[in-house]
Amino acid sequence: MAQNGAKEEGYINKEPLRDNKEPEEQKAAAESKQQKEEDFGYGLYPERGSSKFQQGSIGESLFTFKHKCQIMLQFAMDTSPYAKLLLGAMKSSGCTVYKDRHFSCEDCDGAVSGGFDAATSQIVLCQNNIHQQAHMNRVVTHELIHAFDHCRARVDWFSNFRHLACSEIRAANLSGDCSFVNEISRFNFGLKEHHQACVRGRALRSILAVRKVSREEAEQVVDEVFDSCFHDHAPFGRIPHSKKDAKFAHRDYESRDRYYANL
């Protein structure tokens, strides 16, 4: 929501203020309208505001995709080397992730698969759009990268566009979104710097989905931070181009202190 801030453009109201409103009422009305226009992507996640069923109720389990989503989430946390590395890194950084507290399976807009809600430190998994385990693994990894960035750095998601762009670049680069297999399945082919082009394109699409900015402004900010953020591979230490790469990265991360422990 991606987990996952831009300089928002647009206006509040071009009509003249009515004389019969007090200044405080005028200010409140303007702020309310501005908040609706600059929702920071929350409109894609309607259940962030309300739920059709009470959380944990039988109706919620029987009449939504939530049960299947929860099972796939648990499987991803237990078996995905990408997710296991990130969960370990967050715990080491003092930000232990708890399944029931930090993940939420919800119905979302058809354009998104997941998001990171920085206001609640919660990852949203779009249960109506995630139907395969491989897809769940990628979404969990992508959003955990945003959560890791939120944990290790003072990311200003809502007002610093560069921070948002950097985390989206890192998530696209390190989550497996741009792996060779995934790109072939999308019928995207290329030889020279294809991975970089994929990362740039997916980061750009993520930004445009949650911020009301022009494509030109988004491209400019992505270009400004791309090199430094693309080469920031923490906590993997490398770009995990495949599940095998991720397993090696996880093994290296688990063994990172072994030498010093034996001194």
Short mmCIF file of C-alpha atoms in Angstrom, two decimals:
data_model
loop_
_atom_site.label_atom_id
_atom_site.label_comp_id
_atom_site.label_asym_id
_atom_site.label_seq_id
_atom_site.Cartn_x
_atom_site.Cartn_y
_atom_site.Cartn_z
CA MET A 1 0.00 0.00 0.00
CA ALA A 2 2.42 -0.88 -0.51
CA GLN A 3 2.81 -0.48 2.38
CA ASN A 4 2.91 0.86 1.12
CA GLY A 5 4.69 10.05 0.19
CA ALA A 6 4.31 12.41 -2.64
CA LYS A 7 3.79 16.10 -3.06
CA GLU A 8 0.12 15.97 -3.85
CA GLU A 9 -1.14 18.21 -6.60
CA GLY A 10 -4.65 19.46 -7.22
CA TYR A 11 -6.90 21.93 -5.50
CA ILE A 12 -9.33 22.00 -2.62
CA ASN A 13 -12.05 24.22 -3.94
CA LYS A 14 -12.00 26.90 -6.60
CA GLU A 15 -15.45 28.24 -5.67
CA PRO A 16 -15.57 31.34 -3.44
CA LEU A 17 -16.28 30.68 0.22
CA ARG A 18 -19.77 31.42 1.41
CA ASP A 19 -20.15 34.38 3.74
CA ASN A 20 -22.43 32.50 6.15
CA LYS A 21 -19.66 30.08 7.19
CA GLU A 22 -17.34 30.80 10.04
CA PRO A 23 -13.57 30.62 9.30
CA GLU A 24 -13.18 27.43 11.37
CA GLU A 25 -16.05 25.75 9.51
CA GLN A 26 -14.55 26.79 6.19
CA LYS A 27 -11.17 25.37 7.20
CA ALA A 28 -12.70 22.08 8.36
CA ALA A 29 -14.67 21.70 5.13
CA ALA A 30 -11.57 22.41 3.03
CA GLU A 31 -9.47 19.92 4.99
CA SER A 32 -12.17 17.26 4.67
CA LYS A 33 -12.37 17.71 0.91
CA GLN A 34 -8.58 17.71 0.57
CA GLN A 35 -8.35 14.48 2.57
CA LYS A 36 -10.83 12.80 0.24
CA GLU A 37 -8.92 13.95 -2.83
CA GLU A 38 -5.52 13.00 -1.37
CA ASP A 39 -6.43 9.61 0.09
CA PHE A 40 -2.90 8.20 -0.46
CA GLY A 41 -4.34 5.10 -2.11
CA TYR A 42 -6.76 4.18 0.68
CA GLY A 43 -9.60 4.21 -1.83
CA LEU A 44 -8.16 0.98 -3.26
CA TYR A 45 -8.70 -0.74 0.09
CA PRO A 46 -12.35 -0.12 1.05
CA GLU A 47 -12.25 -2.44 4.08
CA ARG A 48 -9.66 -0.17 5.72
CA GLY A 49 -12.63 1.89 6.86
CA SER A 50 -15.29 -0.71 7.51
CA SER A 51 -15.92 -4.44 7.27
CA LYS A 52 -19.03 -6.24 6.08
CA PHE A 53 -18.53 -8.91 8.73
CA GLN A 54 -17.24 -8.57 12.25
CA GLN A 55 -13.59 -9.61 12.31
CA GLY A 56 -13.21 -13.22 13.41
CA SER A 57 -16.92 -14.04 12.96
CA ILE A 58 -18.21 -17.25 11.36
CA GLY A 59 -19.73 -15.22 8.55
CA GLU A 60 -16.36 -13.74 7.76
CA SER A 61 -14.81 -17.20 7.48
CA LEU A 62 -17.59 -18.77 5.43
CA PHE A 63 -18.59 -16.02 3.04
CA THR A 64 -15.30 -14.47 2.01
CA PHE A 65 -11.90 -15.59 0.71
CA LYS A 66 -10.39 -14.86 4.12
CA HIS A 67 -9.87 -18.48 5.22
CA LYS A 68 -7.99 -19.38 2.03
CA CYS A 69 -5.98 -16.16 2.28
CA GLN A 70 -4.96 -16.95 5.86
CA ILE A 71 -3.83 -20.46 4.90
CA MET A 72 -1.74 -19.18 1.97
CA LEU A 73 -0.26 -16.45 4.17
CA GLN A 74 0.84 -18.97 6.80
CA PHE A 75 2.36 -21.18 4.09
CA ALA A 76 4.29 -18.20 2.70
CA MET A 77 5.63 -17.27 6.13
CA ASP A 78 6.69 -20.87 6.81
CA THR A 79 8.20 -21.83 3.46
CA SER A 80 9.13 -18.81 1.31
CA PRO A 81 12.88 -18.06 1.68
CA TYR A 82 12.15 -14.43 0.73
CA ALA A 83 9.57 -14.04 3.51
CA LYS A 84 11.60 -15.99 6.08
CA LEU A 85 14.65 -13.78 5.53
CA LEU A 86 12.63 -10.58 5.83
CA LEU A 87 10.80 -11.78 8.95
CA GLY A 88 14.14 -12.64 10.54
CA ALA A 89 15.65 -9.30 9.56
CA MET A 90 12.72 -7.39 11.02
CA LYS A 91 12.93 -9.34 14.27
CA SER A 92 16.67 -8.58 14.49
CA SER A 93 15.85 -4.89 13.92
CA GLY A 94 13.39 -4.84 16.81
CA CYS A 95 10.25 -5.03 14.65
CA THR A 96 8.96 -8.57 15.19
CA VAL A 97 6.07 -9.35 12.83
CA TYR A 98 2.99 -11.09 14.24
CA LYS A 99 0.62 -12.72 11.78
CA ASP A 100 -2.62 -11.69 13.48
CA ARG A 101 -1.45 -8.13 14.21
CA HIS A 102 0.49 -7.15 11.12
CA PHE A 103 -1.39 -8.87 8.28
CA SER A 104 -4.97 -8.34 7.19
CA CYS A 105 -6.81 -10.25 4.45
CA GLU A 106 -9.32 -7.91 2.84
CA ASP A 107 -11.32 -7.33 -0.34
CA CYS A 108 -9.68 -4.62 -2.44
CA ASP A 109 -10.04 -2.76 -5.70
CA GLY A 110 -9.37 -4.99 -8.69
CA ALA A 111 -6.20 -3.06 -9.57
CA VAL A 112 -4.13 -4.11 -6.53
CA SER A 113 -2.95 -7.29 -4.84
CA GLY A 114 -1.69 -5.85 -1.58
CA GLY A 115 -0.44 -2.80 0.24
CA PHE A 116 1.42 -1.53 3.28
CA ASP A 117 -0.54 0.76 5.59
CA ALA A 118 2.14 2.85 7.30
CA ALA A 119 -0.43 4.46 9.59
CA THR A 120 -1.15 1.11 11.27
CA SER A 121 2.07 -0.78 10.38
CA GLN A 122 -0.12 -3.40 8.74
CA ILE A 123 0.16 -5.33 5.48
CA VAL A 124 -3.04 -5.68 3.47
CA LEU A 125 -3.45 -8.84 1.38
CA CYS A 126 -6.16 -8.58 -1.27
CA GLN A 127 -7.96 -11.87 -0.76
CA ASN A 128 -10.22 -11.35 -3.76
CA ASN A 129 -7.24 -10.87 -6.11
CA ILE A 130 -4.73 -13.46 -4.79
CA HIS A 131 -5.65 -17.00 -5.85
CA GLN A 132 -2.32 -18.81 -6.23
CA GLN A 133 0.38 -19.53 -3.67
CA ALA A 134 3.18 -18.19 -5.87
CA HIS A 135 1.29 -14.89 -6.16
CA MET A 136 0.77 -14.77 -2.39
CA ASN A 137 4.49 -15.37 -1.82
CA ARG A 138 5.41 -12.42 -4.05
CA VAL A 139 2.86 -10.07 -2.49
CA VAL A 140 3.93 -10.97 1.06
CA THR A 141 7.59 -10.43 0.10
CA HIS A 142 6.90 -7.14 -1.69
CA GLU A 143 4.97 -5.69 1.24
CA LEU A 144 7.44 -7.03 3.84
CA ILE A 145 10.15 -5.04 2.06
CA HIS A 146 8.07 -1.91 2.63
CA ALA A 147 7.59 -2.95 6.25
CA PHE A 148 11.34 -3.54 6.62
CA ASP A 149 12.07 -0.08 5.20
CA HIS A 150 9.50 1.36 7.63
CA CYS A 151 11.28 -0.42 10.48
CA ARG A 152 14.90 0.41 9.70
CA ALA A 153 14.53 4.01 8.49
CA ARG A 154 12.39 7.04 9.16
CA VAL A 155 10.42 6.73 5.95
CA ASP A 156 8.09 9.66 5.34
CA TRP A 157 5.54 7.85 3.20
CA PHE A 158 3.02 10.67 2.98
CA SER A 159 5.02 13.81 2.24
CA ASN A 160 8.39 12.71 0.86
CA PHE A 161 7.93 11.42 -2.67
CA ARG A 162 11.55 10.21 -2.87
CA HIS A 163 11.09 7.94 0.14
CA LEU A 164 8.07 6.29 -1.46
CA ALA A 165 9.82 5.91 -4.81
CA CYS A 166 12.91 4.37 -3.19
CA SER A 167 10.93 1.74 -1.31
CA GLU A 168 8.92 0.86 -4.43
CA ILE A 169 12.16 0.41 -6.40
CA ARG A 170 13.58 -1.84 -3.68
CA ALA A 171 10.37 -3.88 -3.46
CA ALA A 172 10.22 -4.43 -7.22
CA ASN A 173 13.93 -5.29 -7.32
CA LEU A 174 14.14 -7.69 -4.38
CA SER A 175 10.74 -9.41 -4.20
CA GLY A 176 11.00 -11.55 -7.33
CA ASP A 177 8.44 -9.39 -9.16
CA CYS A 178 10.88 -9.03 -12.04
CA SER A 179 12.26 -12.57 -12.11
CA PHE A 180 12.88 -14.16 -15.50
CA VAL A 181 10.00 -16.61 -15.02
CA ASN A 182 7.53 -13.88 -14.10
CA GLU A 183 8.56 -11.68 -16.99
CA ILE A 184 8.20 -14.57 -19.45
CA SER A 185 4.72 -15.25 -18.08
CA ARG A 186 3.86 -11.60 -18.85
CA PHE A 187 5.30 -11.97 -22.37
CA ASN A 188 7.92 -9.34 -21.58
CA PHE A 189 11.22 -10.00 -23.29
CA GLY A 190 14.48 -8.11 -23.36
CA LEU A 191 18.20 -8.60 -23.17
CA LYS A 192 20.12 -5.47 -22.20
CA GLU A 193 19.25 -4.27 -18.67
CA HIS A 194 15.80 -5.85 -18.85
CA HIS A 195 15.69 -6.35 -15.08
CA GLN A 196 16.36 -2.65 -14.47
CA ALA A 197 13.64 -1.70 -16.96
CA CYS A 198 11.17 -4.04 -15.24
CA VAL A 199 11.99 -2.63 -11.79
CA ARG A 200 11.62 0.93 -13.02
CA GLY A 201 8.29 0.19 -14.72
CA ARG A 202 6.75 -1.67 -11.80
CA ALA A 203 7.86 0.96 -9.30
CA LEU A 204 6.33 3.64 -11.50
CA ARG A 205 3.01 1.77 -11.76
CA SER A 206 2.87 1.30 -8.00
CA ILE A 207 3.42 5.01 -7.39
CA LEU A 208 0.78 6.06 -9.90
CA ALA A 209 -1.73 3.66 -8.32
CA VAL A 210 -1.57 5.34 -4.91
CA ARG A 211 -0.64 8.96 -5.60
CA LYS A 212 -2.39 11.65 -7.58
CA VAL A 213 0.66 12.82 -9.54
CA SER A 214 1.44 13.07 -13.22
CA ARG A 215 3.40 10.34 -14.93
CA GLU A 216 6.12 12.87 -15.76
CA GLU A 217 6.57 13.84 -12.09
CA ALA A 218 6.65 10.19 -11.01
CA GLU A 219 9.22 9.32 -13.68
CA GLN A 220 11.43 12.23 -12.64
CA VAL A 221 11.51 11.18 -8.99
CA VAL A 222 12.12 7.51 -9.86
CA ASP A 223 15.04 8.58 -12.06
CA GLU A 224 16.50 10.74 -9.28
CA VAL A 225 16.68 7.94 -6.71
CA PHE A 226 16.94 4.87 -8.95
CA ASP A 227 20.68 4.16 -8.85
CA SER A 228 21.11 4.37 -5.09
CA CYS A 229 17.90 2.51 -4.27
CA PHE A 230 18.40 -0.18 -6.93
CA HIS A 231 21.80 -1.01 -5.41
CA ASP A 232 20.46 -1.13 -1.85
CA HIS A 233 19.96 -4.88 -1.40
CA ALA A 234 19.37 -4.98 2.36
CA PRO A 235 18.64 -7.35 3.97
CA PHE A 236 19.29 -9.84 1.13
CA GLY A 237 22.84 -8.78 0.36
CA ARG A 238 22.20 -9.52 -3.32
CA ILE A 239 19.38 -9.38 -5.85
CA PRO A 240 17.47 -12.67 -5.40
CA HIS A 241 16.62 -13.33 -9.05
CA SER A 242 15.12 -16.73 -8.21
CA LYS A 243 13.94 -18.84 -5.29
CA LYS A 244 17.36 -20.51 -5.31
CA ASP A 245 19.06 -17.12 -4.92
CA ALA A 246 16.69 -16.31 -2.07
CA LYS A 247 17.56 -19.57 -0.32
CA PHE A 248 21.27 -18.74 -0.53
CA ALA A 249 20.60 -15.22 0.75
CA HIS A 250 18.58 -16.63 3.66
CA ARG A 251 21.34 -19.12 4.48
CA ASP A 252 23.95 -16.34 4.45
CA TYR A 253 21.75 -14.13 6.63
CA GLU A 254 21.24 -16.90 9.17
CA SER A 255 25.00 -17.51 9.29
CA ARG A 256 26.05 -13.85 9.42
CA ASP A 257 27.25 -13.94 13.06
CA ARG A 258 28.66 -17.46 13.16
CA TYR A 259 32.31 -16.38 12.78
CA TYR A 260 32.16 -13.87 15.63
CA ALA A 261 30.27 -16.32 17.87
CA ASN A 262 33.23 -18.71 17.73
CA LEU A 263 35.85 -16.13 18.76
#
